[in-house]
Coordinates of C-alpha atoms and ligand atoms in Angstrom, one line a residue:
X1 CA 24.5 -3.1 -8.4
X2 CA 21.3 -2.7 -10.4
X3 CA 19.0 0.3 -10.0
X4 CA 15.3 -0.4 -10.2
X5 CA 12.9 2.5 -10.2
X6 CA 10.2 2.2 -7.6
X7 CA 7.3 3.9 -9.3
X8 CA 4.5 3.6 -11.9
X9 CA 5.2 7.2 -13.2
X10 CA 6.2 6.6 -16.8
X11 CA 7.7 10.1 -17.2
X12 CA 10.0 9.6 -14.2
X13 CA 11.0 6.1 -15.6
X14 CA 11.7 7.6 -19.0
X15 CA 14.0 10.3 -17.5
X16 CA 16.1 7.8 -15.6
X17 CA 16.1 5.3 -18.4
X18 CA 17.7 7.9 -20.8
X19 CA 20.7 7.8 -18.4
X20 CA 20.8 4.1 -18.1
X21 CA 19.7 4.3 -14.5
X22 CA 16.5 2.1 -14.9
X23 CA 17.7 -1.5 -14.9
X24 CA 14.2 -2.5 -13.9
X25 CA 11.0 -1.1 -12.4
X26 CA 9.0 -2.2 -9.3
X27 CA 5.3 -1.3 -8.7
X28 CA 2.9 -2.3 -6.0
X29 CA -0.8 -1.6 -5.3
X30 CA 0.0 1.7 -3.6
X31 CA 2.1 2.9 -6.5
X32 CA -0.6 1.9 -9.0
X33 CA -3.1 4.0 -7.0
X34 CA -0.7 6.9 -7.0
X35 CA -0.3 6.7 -10.8
X36 CA -4.0 7.0 -11.3
X37 CA -3.6 4.5 -14.2
X38 CA -5.1 1.0 -15.0
X39 CA -2.6 -1.6 -13.7
X40 CA -2.6 -3.7 -17.0
X41 CA -2.3 -0.6 -19.2
X42 CA 0.5 1.2 -17.3
X43 CA 2.4 -2.1 -16.7
X44 CA 2.3 -2.9 -20.4
X45 CA 3.6 0.6 -21.2
X46 CA 6.4 0.3 -18.7
X47 CA 7.4 -3.1 -20.0
X48 CA 7.7 -1.7 -23.5
X49 CA 9.9 1.2 -22.2
X50 CA 12.7 -0.8 -20.5
X51 CA 14.5 -4.1 -21.1
X52 CA 14.9 -5.1 -17.5
X53 CA 12.4 -6.8 -15.1
X54 CA 9.1 -5.0 -14.3
X55 CA 7.5 -6.1 -11.0
X56 CA 3.7 -6.2 -11.0
X57 CA 2.0 -7.3 -7.8
X58 CA -0.9 -9.7 -7.4
X59 CA -3.6 -8.6 -5.0
X60 CA -5.2 -11.9 -4.2
X61 CA -4.5 -13.5 -0.8
X62 CA -5.0 -17.2 -1.5
X63 CA -2.4 -19.1 -3.4
X64 CA -4.7 -20.4 -6.2
X65 CA -5.9 -16.9 -6.9
X66 CA -2.4 -15.4 -6.7
X67 CA -1.3 -18.0 -9.3
X68 CA -4.2 -17.1 -11.6
X69 CA -3.4 -13.4 -11.3
X70 CA 0.3 -14.0 -11.7
X71 CA -0.2 -16.0 -14.9
X72 CA -2.4 -13.1 -16.2
X73 CA 0.3 -10.5 -15.3
X74 CA 3.1 -12.6 -16.8
X75 CA 1.3 -12.6 -20.1
X76 CA 1.7 -8.8 -20.4
X77 CA 5.3 -9.1 -21.4
X78 CA 8.4 -11.3 -21.2
X79 CA 10.1 -9.0 -18.7
X80 CA 7.3 -9.2 -16.1
X81 CA 8.3 -10.3 -12.6
X82 CA 5.3 -11.4 -10.7
X83 CA 5.3 -9.9 -7.2
X84 CA 3.8 -11.9 -4.4
X85 CA 3.7 -11.1 -0.7
X86 CA 5.9 -13.1 1.7
X87 CA 3.1 -15.2 3.2
X88 CA 2.6 -18.9 3.2
X89 CA 0.2 -18.6 0.3
X90 CA 2.6 -16.2 -1.4
X91 CA 5.4 -18.8 -1.1
X92 CA 3.1 -21.5 -2.6
X93 CA 2.4 -19.2 -5.5
X94 CA 6.1 -18.4 -5.9
X95 CA 6.9 -22.2 -6.1
X96 CA 4.3 -22.8 -8.8
X97 CA 5.0 -19.6 -10.9
X98 CA 8.8 -20.0 -10.7
X99 CA 8.4 -23.6 -11.6
X100 CA 6.6 -22.4 -14.8
X101 CA 9.7 -20.3 -15.6
X102 CA 8.2 -17.0 -14.6
X103 CA 10.2 -14.4 -12.7
X104 CA 8.9 -14.0 -9.1
X105 CA 9.7 -11.1 -6.8
X106 CA 8.7 -12.0 -3.2
X107 CA 7.9 -8.8 -1.4
X108 CA 7.1 -7.4 2.1
X109 CA 10.1 -9.3 3.5
X110 CA 11.1 -8.3 7.1
X111 CA 13.2 -11.1 8.4
X112 CA 16.1 -13.3 7.4
X113 CA 14.0 -16.4 8.0
X114 CA 11.4 -15.1 5.5
X115 CA 14.1 -14.5 3.0
X116 CA 15.4 -18.0 3.4
X117 CA 12.0 -19.4 2.6
X118 CA 11.7 -17.2 -0.5
X119 CA 15.0 -18.5 -1.9
X120 CA 14.0 -22.1 -1.2
X121 CA 10.6 -21.4 -2.9
X122 CA 12.5 -20.4 -6.1
X123 CA 12.1 -16.6 -5.9
X124 CA 14.0 -14.7 -8.6
X125 CA 14.1 -11.7 -6.2
X126 CA 13.4 -11.1 -2.5
X127 CA 12.4 -7.6 -1.5
X128 CA 13.4 -6.7 2.1
X129 CA 11.8 -3.4 3.2
X130 CA 14.5 -1.3 4.8
X131 CA 12.6 1.9 5.5
X132 CA 9.7 0.3 7.2
X133 CA 12.0 -1.5 9.6
X134 CA 13.7 1.8 10.3
X135 CA 10.3 3.3 11.0
X136 CA 10.0 0.9 14.0
X137 CA 13.6 1.5 15.2
X138 CA 15.0 -1.7 13.7
X139 CA 18.0 -1.1 11.4
X140 CA 16.8 -2.3 8.1
X141 CA 20.3 -2.4 6.7
X142 CA 21.1 -5.2 9.2
X143 CA 18.5 -7.3 7.5
X144 CA 20.2 -6.8 4.1
X145 CA 23.5 -7.9 5.6
X146 CA 21.9 -11.0 7.2
X147 CA 20.2 -12.0 3.9
X148 CA 23.4 -11.4 1.9
X149 CA 25.3 -13.7 4.3
X150 CA 22.7 -16.5 4.2
X151 CA 22.4 -16.4 0.4
X152 CA 26.1 -16.5 0.0
X153 CA 26.5 -19.3 2.5
X154 CA 24.3 -21.5 0.3
X155 CA 24.9 -20.0 -3.1
X156 CA 21.2 -19.2 -3.5
X157 CA 20.5 -17.7 -6.9
X158 CA 17.7 -15.4 -5.6
X159 CA 18.7 -11.8 -5.9
X160 CA 18.5 -9.4 -3.0
X161 CA 16.3 -6.5 -4.1
X162 CA 16.5 -3.9 -1.3
X163 CA 13.3 -2.0 -1.2
X164 CA 11.6 0.8 0.9
X165 CA 14.7 2.9 0.1
X166 CA 14.3 6.3 1.7
X167 CA 17.8 7.9 1.4
X168 CA 21.1 8.2 -0.4
X169 CA 22.6 6.4 2.6
X170 CA 20.4 3.4 2.1
X171 CA 21.6 3.1 -1.5
X172 CA 25.3 3.5 -0.7
X173 CA 25.1 1.1 2.3
X174 CA 23.3 -1.5 0.2
X175 CA 26.1 -1.2 -2.3
X176 CA 28.7 -1.8 0.4
X177 CA 26.8 -4.8 1.7
X178 CA 26.4 -6.3 -1.8
X179 CA 22.7 -6.1 -2.4
X180 CA 22.1 -7.2 -6.0
X181 CA 19.5 -4.5 -6.6
X182 CA 18.1 -1.4 -4.9
X183 CA 14.6 -0.2 -5.9
X184 CA 14.2 3.4 -5.1
X185 CA 11.8 6.3 -5.8
X186 CA 13.0 8.5 -8.7
X187 CA 13.7 11.4 -6.3
X188 CA 16.0 9.3 -4.2
X189 CA 17.9 8.1 -7.3
X190 CA 18.3 11.7 -8.5
X191 CA 19.6 12.7 -5.1
X192 CA 22.5 10.4 -5.5
X193 CA 24.1 13.0 -7.8
X194 CA 23.8 15.9 -5.3
X195 CA 26.6 17.2 -3.1
X196 CA 27.0 20.7 -1.7
X197 CA 30.7 20.7 -2.4
X198 CA 30.1 19.9 -6.1
X199 CA 27.8 22.9 -6.3
X200 CA 30.2 25.1 -4.4
X201 CA 33.2 24.0 -6.6
X202 CA 31.2 24.5 -9.8
X203 CA 30.2 28.0 -8.8
X204 CA 33.8 28.9 -8.1
X205 CA 34.9 27.5 -11.5
X206 CA 32.3 29.6 -13.2
X207 CA 33.3 32.7 -11.4
X208 CA 36.9 32.3 -12.3
X209 CA 36.1 31.3 -15.9
X210 CA 34.0 34.5 -16.3
X211 CA 37.2 36.4 -15.4
X212 CA 39.1 34.9 -18.3
X213 CA 36.7 36.5 -20.8
X214 CA 37.1 33.4 -22.9
X215 CA 34.6 31.2 -24.7
X216 CA 35.0 27.6 -25.8
X217 CA 32.5 27.7 -28.7
Ligands
G3P301 O1 9.0 -1.3 -3.1 C1 8.4 -1.1 -1.9 C2 8.3 0.4 -1.6 O2 7.5 1.0 -2.6 C3 7.8 0.7 -0.2 O3 8.3 1.9 0.2 O4 8.6 3.9 1.5 O5 6.3 2.9 1.3 O6 8.1 1.7 2.7 P1 7.8 2.7 1.4

């Protein structure tokens, strides 16, 4: 499963990239606002940091304008994935941009039927939002399972890019289901390494090692 880092914070991306945990990056208008950076500048910087896809989102709402914005974003670097919302206009833009050979990430997906349309429109990635479904008491992981089944039924090449990841459980469950990618905030990716028994066991090892009076170096 690929890990994409869901942030426009270049320092956080660099830290995870050093460990090989940044197979890609996703941004959106809210993450750009949070970064305090210019979208074109920060996106160019991120594209130069990692080899994998970097999703940059259009902000237009009409297909023609989305296409114009998408073409401009795609010129930033070869690893740009143009992010468009899962609306009728977004699907039109997806069809045109993917037809031009550009990677397209169709985002704000909340149903299997939406994901089916994204695949048929030529999306490279579809981004179903788990956490926001959980927020309204709908199990977002069920959607990942539904999309996985549909895509496998018809051998769609569109990759499932699970988004709105809020917990370690979201990541592990997505891996069990077979999501191609999870995009998670840096803090969630770092939490994957944490377990209380690991800390407890290490403390016990250190305590016993100290009693040996030995050193390795
Ligand atoms: O990639 C989408 C993600 O940034 C949304 O996450 O937690 O705002 O639903 P969240």
